[in-house]
Amino acid sequence: MASYEVKLLGTLLSPFVIRAKIALNLKSVEHEFMEVGIFAKKSDLFLKSNPVHKKMPILIHGDRPICESLIIVQYIDKVWASGPVILPSDPYDRAIARFWAAYLDDKWFRRIRAIILSQGEEAKKAALEDGIHGLVLLEEAFTKCSKGEKFFGGDKIGYLDIALGCFLVWVRVIEIMANVSLIDESTTPQLFKWAQDFCVDDAVKDVLPETDKLMEFVQFNYVAKLKSRL
Amino acid sequence: MASYEVKLLGTLLSPFVIRAKIALNLKSVEHEFMEVGIFAKKSDLFLKSNPVHKKMPILIHGDRPICESLIIVQYIDKVWASGPVILPSDPYDRAIARFWAAYLDDKWFRRIRAIILSQGEEAKKAALEDGIHGLVLLEEAFTKCSKGEKFFGGDKIGYLDIALGCFLVWVRVIEIMANVSLIDESTTPQLFKWAQDFCVDDAVKDVLPETDKLMEFVQFNYVAKLKSRL
C-alpha cells in the first residue's frame, strides 16, 4: 500500500472536514483519507495530532499535523501555490472573505443548528430568523464578492465558497427535518443559483454526503448526543 | 487638520483594538486613532462600518472598513508588505501561529475573564485552572515557535506575539483582582520573560493601557455590565 505524504483524518459527514477535502481536490493534492467517526473513539494518531481540541479535520503533511478547517484551507493554498488560487489575492477581498467565513463559524452555523437542537418553539423560531437573516447578509456579500461571476471567489471556487458550501447538505437536512426553507429562489436567488453551481463542481461533487445519509446520522445520532450534552 | 487615509476606531482598553494598533505601529503606518468607548453610543460611521457585529476594532482604509482584530492584522501585513513581516512566511509556522491565535480567542480569553466574571468559587477555580493550563500549552508553543529567539515570531514581534500580548495588561488586572498568579517565573518562565520583552518593544510600549486605568474600568464598568447580561 502506498504511503501518502498527505493524510486527511475525519468524516465527510462533518462540514469542516469537507472544507479540507475540497481544498485538496482543488489543488489536485494526492492524499489518503482516513475515515474517523464524529463520535468514534479517536486513534492515538488522531489524539497526538490534535491534543488541544481533539477535533476533526486534521491534515497531516509529512509528519506535521495542521488543525482547524479554515487554517487547513489556508495552509493548502499556501503550500500548493502552483494550483488554482483559493484565497483572493487582493488584500481587501481577502479580508472580506475571511470576515464572512469567521461569521459562518462564530455565529451562523450555531444558529442554523439551533433550528433543530433548541428546546421550545420560541427558541427554534428565533434561530430560524437569525439563520435566514445571515443568509440575506450573505446574499448581499455574494453580489460584492462574486463581481458578476458564478462564485464568491469569481469564476472559480474560492475560500468563502468552501467555507459556506460545506454546510449545504446540512442546510438541506435541516430544511427537511424542521420543514422550513433556508436557501430558496425567492429570498436568496443568487445563493440558490450559487448552491447549484457549487454542488456540481468537479472538486465538490464527490465530496458532499448524500442527503439521506446525513439525515440518518443527524436524526439518530447527532441530535441525541448533542441534546444530552445541553 | 490632516485627513488620514487610515483610521482606527476603538479604545486601547480593548485588547482587540491593541492588536490593530500594534500592527500599524510595526509597519509605521500613519493613521488617525478615533477613540470610541467600549460601552459608548456608537457613531454612524462606526455602525455603518461594522453593521454585522457592531464591534471594535474597525480599520478604515480609504473608505473601506475592515473588521475583526486578527483579520485586520493580516490585512495590514499584506497591504504594507514592505514593512517588517508579521505572519511567519513558512506555511507551517503560519498555520501554527493561526492555531494558537484562534485558541486564545475561542477558548483562553473567555476562561481568563471567567476568573473574575463567574459566579461561585467552584466556577472561578475551574476557570483559573483552565487559564493556567492554556498558558502552559502556550509556554510549550513558545519553545517551538520562537526557535530560541525572544518572541513567538523570532527576533521580532509577529502575529502570535500580538495575539497574546494584547491581553497582558488584562492578565495583570485579573491577577490583582482575583489575587492569583497567571504568568509567573516558576510555571511559565519563558512567557514571563517574553511578556517583559514584549511590553517594552517600541511598537507596543505606548499602546498598552496603564494597569490602574484598566483596573478601574474593569472594576467599575466592565464586570458590572457583563454580569448584568449573564
Coordinates of C-alpha atoms in Angstrom, one line a residue, chain B:
Chain B
M1 CA -6.4 69.1 10.2
A2 CA -4.8 66.4 8.1
S3 CA -7.3 63.8 6.8
Y4 CA -5.7 60.4 7.2
E5 CA -6.1 57.6 4.7
V6 CA -6.1 55.1 7.6
K7 CA -8.3 55.4 10.6
L8 CA -8.6 53.0 13.6
L9 CA -11.8 53.1 15.6
G10 CA -11.8 51.8 19.2
T11 CA -10.3 52.2 22.6
L12 CA -7.0 50.8 23.8
L13 CA -8.8 49.4 26.8
S14 CA -9.9 46.7 24.4
P15 CA -7.2 44.0 23.8
F16 CA -8.6 43.5 20.3
V17 CA -8.0 47.2 19.4
I18 CA -4.5 46.9 20.8
R19 CA -3.8 44.3 18.2
A20 CA -4.6 46.6 15.3
K21 CA -2.7 49.5 16.8
I22 CA 0.5 47.4 17.3
A23 CA 0.3 46.1 13.8
L24 CA 0.0 49.7 12.4
N25 CA 3.0 50.7 14.6
L26 CA 5.1 47.8 13.5
K27 CA 4.5 48.8 9.9
S28 CA 4.9 52.5 10.7
V29 CA 1.5 53.3 9.1
E30 CA 0.4 56.9 9.7
H31 CA -3.1 56.8 10.9
E32 CA -5.8 58.6 12.9
F33 CA -6.9 56.9 16.1
M34 CA -10.6 57.6 16.7
E35 CA -11.4 56.9 20.3
V36 CA -14.6 55.0 20.9
G37 CA -15.7 53.8 24.4
I38 CA -16.5 50.1 24.8
F39 CA -20.0 50.9 26.1
A40 CA -20.4 54.3 24.5
K41 CA -23.1 55.0 21.9
K42 CA -21.6 54.2 18.6
S43 CA -21.3 56.8 15.8
D44 CA -23.0 56.5 12.4
L45 CA -19.5 55.9 10.9
F46 CA -18.9 53.1 13.4
L47 CA -22.3 51.3 12.8
K48 CA -22.1 51.7 9.0
S49 CA -18.6 50.2 9.0
N50 CA -19.4 47.1 11.1
P51 CA -23.1 46.6 10.8
V52 CA -22.9 42.9 11.4
H53 CA -21.1 42.8 14.8
K54 CA -21.1 46.5 15.8
K55 CA -17.8 45.8 17.5
M56 CA -14.4 47.4 17.7
P57 CA -11.7 47.5 16.3
I58 CA -12.6 48.8 12.9
L59 CA -9.9 49.8 10.5
I60 CA -10.9 52.2 7.7
H61 CA -8.5 52.3 4.8
G62 CA -9.6 54.9 2.3
D63 CA -13.3 54.4 2.5
R64 CA -13.3 50.7 3.1
P65 CA -13.8 49.2 6.5
I66 CA -12.1 46.1 7.8
C67 CA -13.3 44.4 10.9
E68 CA -12.2 41.7 13.4
S69 CA -8.8 42.2 15.0
L70 CA -6.9 39.2 13.6
I71 CA -8.3 39.9 10.1
I72 CA -7.2 43.5 10.4
V73 CA -3.7 42.4 11.5
Q74 CA -3.4 40.1 8.5
Y75 CA -4.7 42.9 6.2
I76 CA -2.1 45.3 7.5
D77 CA 0.6 42.7 7.0
K78 CA -0.4 42.1 3.4
V79 CA -1.1 45.8 2.4
W80 CA 2.1 47.3 3.9
A81 CA 4.2 44.3 2.8
S82 CA 7.4 46.3 2.6
G83 CA 7.5 46.7 6.4
P84 CA 8.6 44.0 8.9
V85 CA 6.8 40.7 8.3
I86 CA 4.0 40.0 10.9
L87 CA 2.8 36.5 9.8
P88 CA 5.5 33.8 9.6
S89 CA 6.4 33.3 5.9
D90 CA 6.7 29.5 6.3
P91 CA 3.2 27.9 5.7
Y92 CA 3.5 25.5 8.6
D93 CA 4.8 28.2 11.1
R94 CA 1.9 30.4 9.8
A95 CA -0.7 27.6 10.4
I96 CA 0.7 27.1 14.0
A97 CA 0.6 30.8 14.7
R98 CA -3.0 31.0 13.5
F99 CA -3.9 27.9 15.5
W100 CA -2.8 29.4 18.8
A101 CA -4.3 32.8 18.0
A102 CA -7.6 31.2 17.3
Y103 CA -7.2 29.2 20.6
L104 CA -6.8 32.4 22.5
D105 CA -9.9 34.0 21.1
D106 CA -12.2 30.9 21.1
K107 CA -11.1 29.4 24.4
W108 CA -8.5 31.0 26.5
F109 CA -9.5 34.6 27.0
R110 CA -13.1 33.5 27.9
R111 CA -11.7 31.3 30.6
I112 CA -9.4 34.0 31.9
R113 CA -12.2 36.5 32.1
A114 CA -14.4 33.9 33.8
I115 CA -11.9 34.1 36.8
I116 CA -13.5 37.4 37.6
L117 CA -16.9 37.1 36.0
S118 CA -18.0 33.6 37.1
Q119 CA -20.5 33.2 39.9
G120 CA -19.3 31.0 42.7
E121 CA -15.9 29.8 43.9
E122 CA -16.1 26.4 42.0
A123 CA -16.6 28.1 38.7
K124 CA -13.8 30.6 39.4
K125 CA -11.4 27.8 40.4
A126 CA -12.2 25.9 37.2
A127 CA -11.6 29.0 35.1
L128 CA -8.3 29.6 36.8
E129 CA -7.2 26.0 36.2
D130 CA -8.2 26.2 32.5
G131 CA -6.5 29.6 32.2
I132 CA -3.2 28.3 33.6
H133 CA -3.4 25.1 31.6
G134 CA -3.7 27.3 28.5
L135 CA -0.6 29.3 29.5
V136 CA 1.3 26.0 30.0
L137 CA 0.3 25.0 26.5
L138 CA 1.5 28.4 25.2
E139 CA 4.8 28.0 27.1
E140 CA 5.3 24.8 25.1
A141 CA 4.3 26.5 21.9
F142 CA 6.8 29.3 22.6
T143 CA 9.7 26.9 22.6
K144 CA 8.6 25.6 19.1
C145 CA 7.7 29.0 17.6
S146 CA 10.5 31.2 18.9
K147 CA 13.3 28.8 17.9
G148 CA 15.5 30.3 20.7
E149 CA 14.7 33.9 19.9
K150 CA 12.9 36.4 22.1
F151 CA 9.4 36.3 20.5
F152 CA 7.0 33.8 19.1
G153 CA 7.7 35.4 15.8
G154 CA 11.5 35.0 16.2
D155 CA 13.7 38.1 16.8
K156 CA 10.8 40.4 16.1
I157 CA 7.2 40.7 17.3
G158 CA 4.9 38.7 15.0
Y159 CA 1.3 37.5 14.7
L160 CA 1.1 35.3 17.8
D161 CA 3.0 37.9 19.9
I162 CA 0.4 40.4 19.0
A163 CA -2.5 38.0 19.5
L164 CA -1.4 37.1 23.0
G165 CA 0.5 40.2 24.0
C166 CA -2.7 42.4 23.7
F167 CA -4.1 40.6 26.8
L168 CA -1.1 41.2 29.1
V169 CA -2.5 44.1 31.0
W170 CA -5.8 42.3 31.3
V171 CA -3.9 39.3 32.7
R172 CA -2.2 41.6 35.2
V173 CA -5.6 43.2 36.2
I174 CA -7.2 39.8 36.7
E175 CA -4.2 38.6 38.7
I176 CA -4.6 41.6 41.1
M177 CA -8.4 41.5 41.3
A178 CA -8.6 37.7 41.9
N179 CA -5.4 37.5 43.9
V180 CA -4.0 34.8 41.7
S181 CA -0.9 34.2 39.6
L182 CA -1.2 33.5 35.9
I183 CA 2.1 34.3 34.1
D184 CA 4.9 33.8 36.6
E185 CA 8.5 32.9 36.7
S186 CA 8.1 29.4 38.1
T187 CA 5.2 28.0 36.0
T188 CA 5.8 29.7 32.7
P189 CA 9.3 31.1 32.8
Q190 CA 9.6 31.7 29.1
L191 CA 6.3 33.6 28.8
F192 CA 7.3 35.6 31.9
K193 CA 10.5 36.7 30.1
W194 CA 8.6 37.1 26.8
A195 CA 6.0 39.4 28.5
Q196 CA 8.7 41.7 29.7
D197 CA 10.4 42.0 26.3
F198 CA 7.0 42.4 24.6
C199 CA 5.8 45.3 26.8
V200 CA 9.0 47.4 26.2
D201 CA 9.1 47.0 22.5
D202 CA 8.9 50.3 20.5
A203 CA 5.7 49.2 18.7
V204 CA 4.0 48.2 22.0
K205 CA 5.1 50.4 24.9
D206 CA 2.8 53.4 24.2
V207 CA -0.1 51.2 23.2
L208 CA -0.8 49.1 26.3
P209 CA -3.0 50.9 28.9
E210 CA -1.8 51.6 32.4
T211 CA -2.7 48.8 34.8
D212 CA -4.5 51.2 37.2
K213 CA -6.6 52.7 34.4
L214 CA -7.7 49.3 33.0
M215 CA -8.3 48.1 36.6
E216 CA -10.6 51.0 37.2
F217 CA -12.5 50.3 34.0
V218 CA -12.8 46.6 34.6
Q219 CA -13.9 47.0 38.3
F220 CA -16.4 49.8 37.9
N221 CA -17.8 49.3 34.4
Y222 CA -16.9 46.1 32.7
V223 CA -17.7 43.5 35.4
A224 CA -21.0 45.2 36.3
K225 CA -22.1 45.5 32.7
L226 CA -21.2 41.9 31.8
K227 CA -22.7 40.4 34.9
S228 CA -26.0 42.2 34.2
R229 CA -26.1 40.4 30.8
L230 CA -25.5 36.9 32.2

